[in-house]
mmCIF file of C-alpha atoms and ligand atoms in Angstrom:
data_model
loop_
_atom_site.group_PDB
_atom_site.id
_atom_site.type_symbol
_atom_site.label_atom_id
_atom_site.label_comp_id
_atom_site.label_asym_id
_atom_site.label_seq_id
_atom_site.Cartn_x
_atom_site.Cartn_y
_atom_site.Cartn_z
ATOM 1 C CA MET A 1 -8.939 122.620 50.269
ATOM 2 C CA ALA A 2 -8.427 120.462 53.340
ATOM 3 C CA LYS A 3 -5.023 119.608 54.698
ATOM 4 C CA ILE A 4 -4.940 115.803 54.635
ATOM 5 C CA ILE A 5 -2.768 114.116 57.263
ATOM 6 C CA ALA A 6 -2.259 110.337 57.413
ATOM 7 C CA ILE A 7 -1.391 108.826 60.796
ATOM 8 C CA ALA A 8 0.671 105.812 59.857
ATOM 9 C CA SER A 9 2.928 103.083 61.147
ATOM 10 C CA GLN A 10 2.933 99.403 60.355
ATOM 11 C CA LYS A 11 3.660 98.667 63.980
ATOM 12 C CA GLY A 12 0.608 97.625 65.924
ATOM 13 C CA GLY A 13 -0.535 99.342 69.088
ATOM 14 C CA VAL A 14 1.734 102.370 68.974
ATOM 15 C CA GLY A 15 -1.086 104.902 69.389
ATOM 16 C CA LYS A 16 -2.186 105.619 65.815
ATOM 17 C CA THR A 17 -5.887 105.495 66.596
ATOM 18 C CA THR A 18 -5.576 107.218 69.968
ATOM 19 C CA THR A 19 -3.698 110.010 68.210
ATOM 20 C CA ALA A 20 -6.079 110.192 65.233
ATOM 21 C CA VAL A 21 -9.227 110.376 67.396
ATOM 22 C CA ASN A 22 -7.905 112.806 70.006
ATOM 23 C CA LEU A 23 -5.984 115.048 67.636
ATOM 24 C CA ALA A 24 -9.035 115.278 65.388
ATOM 25 C CA ALA A 25 -11.215 116.220 68.361
ATOM 26 C CA ALA A 26 -8.689 118.736 69.695
ATOM 27 C CA VAL A 27 -8.302 120.452 66.301
ATOM 28 C CA ALA A 28 -12.111 120.579 65.958
ATOM 29 C CA ARG A 29 -12.323 122.323 69.353
ATOM 30 C CA MET A 30 -10.212 125.080 67.828
ATOM 31 C CA LYS A 31 -12.991 125.785 65.364
ATOM 32 C CA ARG A 32 -11.566 123.914 62.391
ATOM 33 C CA ARG A 33 -13.812 121.716 60.274
ATOM 34 C CA VAL A 34 -12.510 118.187 60.679
ATOM 35 C CA LEU A 35 -13.123 114.841 58.978
ATOM 36 C CA LEU A 36 -11.623 111.630 60.371
ATOM 37 C CA VAL A 37 -11.221 108.871 57.811
ATOM 38 C CA ASP A 38 -11.046 105.384 59.283
ATOM 39 C CA ILE A 39 -9.174 103.137 56.840
ATOM 40 C CA ASP A 40 -8.535 100.307 59.290
ATOM 41 C CA PRO A 41 -10.789 97.206 59.197
ATOM 42 C CA GLN A 42 -10.610 97.140 62.994
ATOM 43 C CA GLY A 43 -12.764 100.285 62.929
ATOM 44 C CA ASN A 44 -11.340 101.555 66.211
ATOM 45 C CA ALA A 45 -11.489 105.209 65.205
ATOM 46 C CA THR A 46 -15.112 104.736 64.225
ATOM 47 C CA SER A 47 -16.112 103.246 67.575
ATOM 48 C CA GLY A 48 -13.816 105.703 69.342
ATOM 49 C CA PHE A 49 -16.268 108.412 68.249
ATOM 50 C CA GLY A 50 -19.246 106.467 69.534
ATOM 51 C CA ILE A 51 -20.379 105.280 66.123
ATOM 52 C CA ASP A 52 -21.889 101.794 66.028
ATOM 53 C CA LYS A 53 -19.922 99.765 63.463
ATOM 54 C CA ASN A 54 -22.850 97.389 62.950
ATOM 55 C CA MET A 55 -25.368 100.102 62.088
ATOM 56 C CA LEU A 56 -23.642 101.844 59.184
ATOM 57 C CA MET A 57 -25.577 102.740 56.026
ATOM 58 C CA SER A 58 -22.380 102.943 54.067
ATOM 59 C CA THR A 59 -18.658 102.664 54.850
ATOM 60 C CA ILE A 60 -15.265 103.475 53.434
ATOM 61 C CA TYR A 61 -15.320 99.977 51.926
ATOM 62 C CA ARG A 62 -18.293 100.923 49.741
ATOM 63 C CA VAL A 63 -16.503 104.096 48.740
ATOM 64 C CA LEU A 64 -13.172 102.487 47.878
ATOM 65 C CA ILE A 65 -14.334 99.236 46.294
ATOM 66 C CA GLU A 66 -17.835 99.959 45.025
ATOM 67 C CA GLY A 67 -17.301 103.577 44.101
ATOM 68 C CA ARG A 68 -20.201 104.814 46.263
ATOM 69 C CA SER A 69 -20.447 108.467 47.272
ATOM 70 C CA VAL A 70 -18.270 109.696 50.145
ATOM 71 C CA SER A 71 -20.851 112.145 51.443
ATOM 72 C CA ASP A 72 -23.430 109.357 51.817
ATOM 73 C CA ALA A 73 -20.982 107.423 54.001
ATOM 74 C CA ILE A 74 -19.929 110.281 56.275
ATOM 75 C CA VAL A 75 -21.395 110.264 59.773
ATOM 76 C CA SER A 76 -21.524 113.307 62.068
ATOM 77 C CA SER A 77 -20.295 112.447 65.539
ATOM 78 C CA GLU A 78 -21.431 114.279 68.656
ATOM 79 C CA HIS A 79 -17.941 115.621 69.096
ATOM 80 C CA ARG A 80 -17.715 118.180 66.252
ATOM 81 C CA VAL A 81 -15.861 115.718 64.060
ATOM 82 C CA ASP A 82 -17.303 114.001 60.974
ATOM 83 C CA VAL A 83 -16.233 110.402 60.444
ATOM 84 C CA LEU A 84 -15.884 108.346 57.277
ATOM 85 C CA PRO A 85 -16.375 105.022 59.085
ATOM 86 C CA ALA A 86 -14.958 101.547 58.646
ATOM 87 C CA ASN A 87 -15.926 98.119 59.889
ATOM 88 C CA VAL A 88 -14.784 94.563 59.335
ATOM 89 C CA GLU A 89 -16.020 94.448 55.735
ATOM 90 C CA LEU A 90 -12.923 96.535 54.889
ATOM 91 C CA ALA A 91 -10.785 93.475 55.677
ATOM 92 C CA GLY A 92 -11.456 92.141 52.200
ATOM 93 C CA ALA A 93 -10.395 95.373 50.513
ATOM 94 C CA GLU A 94 -6.660 94.719 50.756
ATOM 95 C CA VAL A 95 -6.972 91.751 48.373
ATOM 96 C CA GLU A 96 -9.693 93.306 46.189
ATOM 97 C CA LEU A 97 -7.688 96.519 45.696
ATOM 98 C CA ALA A 98 -4.706 94.476 44.456
ATOM 99 C CA GLY A 99 -6.664 93.540 41.341
ATOM 100 C CA MET A 100 -8.218 96.954 40.642
ATOM 101 C CA GLU A 101 -7.347 99.902 38.467
ATOM 102 C CA ARG A 102 -6.043 103.006 40.220
ATOM 103 C CA ARG A 103 -5.540 100.752 43.231
ATOM 104 C CA GLU A 104 -3.385 103.267 45.133
ATOM 105 C CA THR A 105 -5.306 106.448 44.418
ATOM 106 C CA ARG A 106 -8.900 105.476 45.017
ATOM 107 C CA LEU A 107 -9.082 107.253 48.368
ATOM 108 C CA ARG A 108 -7.494 110.398 46.934
ATOM 109 C CA ASP A 109 -9.989 110.465 44.092
ATOM 110 C CA ALA A 110 -12.882 109.868 46.466
ATOM 111 C CA LEU A 111 -11.876 112.630 48.912
ATOM 112 C CA THR A 112 -11.761 115.362 46.237
ATOM 113 C CA SER A 113 -15.548 115.682 46.382
ATOM 114 C CA VAL A 114 -15.558 116.625 50.075
ATOM 115 C CA SER A 115 -12.154 118.206 50.479
ATOM 116 C CA ASN A 116 -13.609 121.743 50.293
ATOM 117 C CA ASN A 117 -15.940 121.066 53.212
ATOM 118 C CA TYR A 118 -13.091 120.607 55.716
ATOM 119 C CA ASP A 119 -9.987 122.333 57.027
ATOM 120 C CA TYR A 120 -8.374 119.074 58.126
ATOM 121 C CA ILE A 121 -8.833 115.462 57.108
ATOM 122 C CA PHE A 122 -7.051 112.945 59.343
ATOM 123 C CA ILE A 123 -6.656 109.332 58.197
ATOM 124 C CA ASP A 124 -6.227 106.526 60.736
ATOM 125 C CA CYS A 125 -4.188 103.765 59.046
ATOM 126 C CA PRO A 126 -4.101 100.021 59.801
ATOM 127 C CA PRO A 127 -0.886 98.413 61.155
ATOM 128 C CA SER A 128 0.449 97.316 57.786
ATOM 129 C CA LEU A 129 2.001 98.784 54.650
ATOM 130 C CA GLY A 130 -0.535 97.282 52.259
ATOM 131 C CA PHE A 131 -2.893 98.967 49.807
ATOM 132 C CA LEU A 132 -5.032 100.593 52.496
ATOM 133 C CA THR A 133 -2.051 102.464 53.969
ATOM 134 C CA LEU A 134 -0.773 103.210 50.437
ATOM 135 C CA ASN A 135 -4.150 104.769 49.620
ATOM 136 C CA ALA A 136 -3.823 106.957 52.715
ATOM 137 C CA LEU A 137 -0.273 108.020 51.810
ATOM 138 C CA ALA A 138 -1.318 108.771 48.243
ATOM 139 C CA ALA A 139 -4.232 110.908 49.409
ATOM 140 C CA ALA A 140 -2.328 112.785 52.104
ATOM 141 C CA HIS A 141 -0.116 115.787 51.792
ATOM 142 C CA ALA A 142 1.606 114.896 55.078
ATOM 143 C CA VAL A 143 2.284 111.881 57.320
ATOM 144 C CA LEU A 144 2.289 111.936 61.096
ATOM 145 C CA ILE A 145 4.173 109.020 62.646
ATOM 146 C CA PRO A 146 3.455 107.966 66.217
ATOM 147 C CA ILE A 147 6.325 106.201 67.962
ATOM 148 C CA GLN A 148 5.799 104.406 71.242
ATOM 149 C CA CYS A 149 8.342 105.028 73.993
ATOM 150 C CA GLU A 150 9.610 101.470 74.321
ATOM 151 C CA PHE A 151 12.763 99.482 73.764
ATOM 152 C CA TYR A 152 12.168 98.588 70.115
ATOM 153 C CA ALA A 153 10.757 102.019 69.289
ATOM 154 C CA LEU A 154 12.634 102.550 66.024
ATOM 155 C CA GLU A 155 12.342 99.009 64.753
ATOM 156 C CA GLY A 156 10.452 99.087 61.479
ATOM 157 C CA VAL A 157 10.777 102.864 61.031
ATOM 158 C CA ALA A 158 13.236 102.362 58.138
ATOM 159 C CA GLN A 159 10.656 100.231 56.351
ATOM 160 C CA LEU A 160 7.996 102.888 56.861
ATOM 161 C CA MET A 161 10.339 105.635 55.573
ATOM 162 C CA ASN A 162 11.138 103.441 52.597
ATOM 163 C CA THR A 163 7.432 103.083 51.783
ATOM 164 C CA ILE A 164 7.002 106.856 52.104
ATOM 165 C CA SER A 165 9.903 107.339 49.625
ATOM 166 C CA LEU A 166 8.305 104.914 47.152
ATOM 167 C CA VAL A 167 5.022 106.856 47.352
ATOM 168 C CA GLN A 168 6.898 110.138 46.861
ATOM 169 C CA GLU A 169 8.614 108.694 43.773
ATOM 170 C CA SER A 170 5.353 107.468 42.256
ATOM 171 C CA VAL A 171 1.874 108.681 43.053
ATOM 172 C CA ASN A 172 2.531 111.525 45.513
ATOM 173 C CA PRO A 173 5.741 113.547 44.985
ATOM 174 C CA SER A 174 4.697 116.318 47.385
ATOM 175 C CA LEU A 175 4.128 114.050 50.407
ATOM 176 C CA ILE A 176 6.039 115.189 53.502
ATOM 177 C CA VAL A 177 6.657 113.783 56.943
ATOM 178 C CA GLN A 178 4.794 116.417 58.949
ATOM 179 C CA GLY A 179 6.034 115.147 62.249
ATOM 180 C CA VAL A 180 6.803 112.383 64.667
ATOM 181 C CA VAL A 181 5.031 112.139 68.026
ATOM 182 C CA MET A 182 6.197 110.087 70.998
ATOM 183 C CA THR A 183 3.333 108.202 72.655
ATOM 184 C CA MET A 184 2.864 106.482 76.012
ATOM 185 C CA TYR A 185 5.729 108.466 77.502
ATOM 186 C CA ASP A 186 6.593 107.796 81.139
ATOM 187 C CA GLY A 187 9.132 110.342 82.314
ATOM 188 C CA ARG A 188 9.924 108.311 85.418
ATOM 189 C CA THR A 189 11.615 105.603 83.366
ATOM 190 C CA ARG A 190 15.125 105.911 81.920
ATOM 191 C CA ILE A 191 14.154 103.997 78.796
ATOM 192 C CA ALA A 192 11.554 106.651 77.893
ATOM 193 C CA THR A 193 14.050 109.523 77.969
ATOM 194 C CA GLN A 194 16.628 107.420 76.089
ATOM 195 C CA VAL A 195 14.127 106.589 73.365
ATOM 196 C CA VAL A 196 13.144 110.243 72.982
ATOM 197 C CA ASP A 197 16.830 111.181 72.550
ATOM 198 C CA GLU A 198 17.304 108.437 70.018
ATOM 199 C CA VAL A 199 14.243 109.499 67.991
ATOM 200 C CA LYS A 200 15.420 113.143 68.135
ATOM 201 C CA ASN A 201 18.767 112.058 66.655
ATOM 202 C CA VAL A 202 16.996 110.374 63.760
ATOM 203 C CA PHE A 203 14.205 112.865 63.075
ATOM 204 C CA GLY A 204 15.538 116.176 64.439
ATOM 205 C CA ALA A 205 13.046 119.027 64.231
ATOM 206 C CA ALA A 206 10.347 116.736 62.851
ATOM 207 C CA LEU A 207 9.877 115.409 66.374
ATOM 208 C CA TYR A 208 7.085 117.303 68.129
ATOM 209 C CA GLU A 209 7.928 118.856 71.445
ATOM 210 C CA THR A 210 4.696 117.515 72.887
ATOM 211 C CA LEU A 211 5.164 114.125 74.481
ATOM 212 C CA ILE A 212 1.949 112.156 74.888
ATOM 213 C CA PRO A 213 2.064 110.659 78.396
ATOM 214 C CA ARG A 214 0.870 107.220 79.324
ATOM 215 C CA ASN A 215 -2.468 108.189 80.814
ATOM 216 C CA VAL A 216 -5.193 105.814 81.924
ATOM 217 C CA ARG A 217 -7.955 108.234 80.944
ATOM 218 C CA LEU A 218 -6.759 107.987 77.319
ATOM 219 C CA SER A 219 -7.194 104.213 77.422
ATOM 220 C CA GLU A 220 -10.619 104.435 79.070
ATOM 221 C CA ALA A 221 -12.170 107.012 76.705
ATOM 222 C CA PRO A 222 -12.742 104.646 73.695
ATOM 223 C CA SER A 223 -14.964 102.332 75.714
ATOM 224 C CA PHE A 224 -17.267 105.320 76.251
ATOM 225 C CA GLY A 225 -17.152 106.203 72.547
ATOM 226 C CA GLN A 226 -15.626 109.585 73.354
ATOM 227 C CA PRO A 227 -12.457 111.461 72.501
ATOM 228 C CA ILE A 228 -10.484 112.514 75.558
ATOM 229 C CA THR A 229 -11.599 116.157 75.225
ATOM 230 C CA SER A 230 -15.168 115.013 75.863
ATOM 231 C CA TYR A 231 -14.414 112.207 78.289
ATOM 232 C CA ASP A 232 -12.099 114.129 80.636
ATOM 233 C CA ILE A 233 -10.949 117.536 79.527
ATOM 234 C CA THR A 234 -8.959 117.973 82.742
ATOM 235 C CA SER A 235 -6.798 114.870 82.205
ATOM 236 C CA ARG A 236 -3.147 115.009 81.261
ATOM 237 C CA GLY A 237 -4.075 113.071 78.156
ATOM 238 C CA ALA A 238 -6.486 115.817 77.027
ATOM 239 C CA GLU A 239 -3.970 118.514 77.830
ATOM 240 C CA SER A 240 -1.276 116.767 75.781
ATOM 241 C CA TYR A 241 -3.454 116.238 72.698
ATOM 242 C CA ILE A 242 -4.562 119.882 72.801
ATOM 243 C CA GLU A 243 -0.907 120.869 72.924
ATOM 244 C CA LEU A 244 -0.119 118.519 70.020
ATOM 245 C CA ALA A 245 -3.045 120.018 68.050
ATOM 246 C CA ARG A 246 -1.512 123.490 68.518
ATOM 247 C CA GLU A 247 1.833 122.239 67.229
ATOM 248 C CA VAL A 248 0.285 120.450 64.233
ATOM 249 C CA MET A 249 -1.783 123.524 63.320
ATOM 250 C CA LYS A 250 1.267 125.763 63.675
ATOM 251 C CA ARG A 251 3.215 123.598 61.200
ATOM 252 C CA GLU A 252 0.255 123.582 58.809
ATOM 253 C CA GLU A 253 -0.925 127.163 59.145
ATOM 254 C CA GLY A 254 2.224 128.958 60.306
HETATM 255 N N1 ATP B 301 -1.001 107.669 75.810
HETATM 256 C C1 ATP B 301 -1.626 106.527 76.147
HETATM 257 N N2 ATP B 301 -1.821 106.200 77.458
HETATM 258 C C2 ATP B 301 -2.411 105.026 77.816
HETATM 259 N N3 ATP B 301 -2.852 104.136 76.933
HETATM 260 C C3 ATP B 301 -2.697 104.401 75.625
HETATM 261 C C4 ATP B 301 -2.090 105.599 75.163
HETATM 262 N N4 ATP B 301 -2.060 105.581 73.797
HETATM 263 C C5 ATP B 301 -2.635 104.424 73.436
HETATM 264 N N5 ATP B 301 -3.013 103.699 74.501
HETATM 265 C C6 ATP B 301 -3.661 102.395 74.525
HETATM 266 O O1 ATP B 301 -2.803 101.467 73.871
HETATM 267 C C7 ATP B 301 -3.524 100.615 73.017
HETATM 268 C C8 ATP B 301 -3.052 100.813 71.544
HETATM 269 O O2 ATP B 301 -3.351 102.123 71.163
HETATM 270 P P1 ATP B 301 -3.999 102.441 69.729
HETATM 271 O O3 ATP B 301 -5.181 101.576 69.492
HETATM 272 O O4 ATP B 301 -4.165 103.902 69.636
HETATM 273 O O5 ATP B 301 -2.789 101.980 68.803
HETATM 274 P P2 ATP B 301 -2.827 101.699 67.234
HETATM 275 O O6 ATP B 301 -1.472 102.033 66.731
HETATM 276 O O7 ATP B 301 -3.964 102.413 66.616
HETATM 277 O O8 ATP B 301 -3.105 100.142 67.207
HETATM 278 P P3 ATP B 301 -3.368 99.288 65.840
HETATM 279 O O9 ATP B 301 -2.031 99.145 65.219
HETATM 280 O O10 ATP B 301 -3.950 97.987 66.336
HETATM 281 O O11 ATP B 301 -4.316 100.060 65.014
HETATM 282 C C9 ATP B 301 -4.991 100.951 73.220
HETATM 283 O O12 ATP B 301 -5.527 100.083 74.178
HETATM 284 C C10 ATP B 301 -4.980 102.367 73.754
HETATM 285 O O13 ATP B 301 -6.053 102.677 74.584
HETATM 286 MG MG1 MG B 302 -5.486 101.649 65.342
#
């Protein structure tokens, strides 16, 4: 059975998708079978793997709302990672899910049919705590929280932790916070080191040692439809996500 890890934060632009895409690719390089589930209507993880959002036969929307088969929707990327893609049609799902039965566990139910085909399933969440993120948290056995190294870094984290607690108390008692990763770190600034200290005080050992640096190659790669390990394996960005992949796999596999 796959280890299912949701990459979540209701804060926008903190590096969820960058982490989902590049961690998935880095883990796949280490000979693990990886599926990336895009559950964000923006579809950035889908395009980040070079998949054309306008040319999809099926999408996660069809799976969640129409009950279509997951394996029909999965697309193989050229980067050793399979993708369950999303596009803008998923934007309607938030409202549609609200009126449906099993509205929080539809993704979990859907993934059971493919779970044996993968070692890891990563889920890239949208920047909200609505039903799409709830579906990810219900399906996952662990959450990975990216936190951007900036002044208001911890703002909103309490709300996220509260949502995780509610999910633990209801649909997913075994959900754990697998780890917290600092993104867009710039060691030359005092604020960055202060924020890391602050996050360490709150999360302790859950904070990964790997700090993801602010790296221009990481921001360029999506426009080429490539994870950083394909776009520029020699970049600091690639190095850091490979290091993070090692840490994540160590926590999962021992
Ligand atoms: N380590 C980094 N170095 C440089 N740029 C980065 C880094 N991480 C992310 N970015 C850039 O910051 C922006 C936001 O990142 P990303 O899309 O991964 O965040 P997100 O949390 O998924 O956003 P959203 O909440 O909209 O889904 C993107 O333009 C991305 O290229
Ligand atoms: Mg995103």
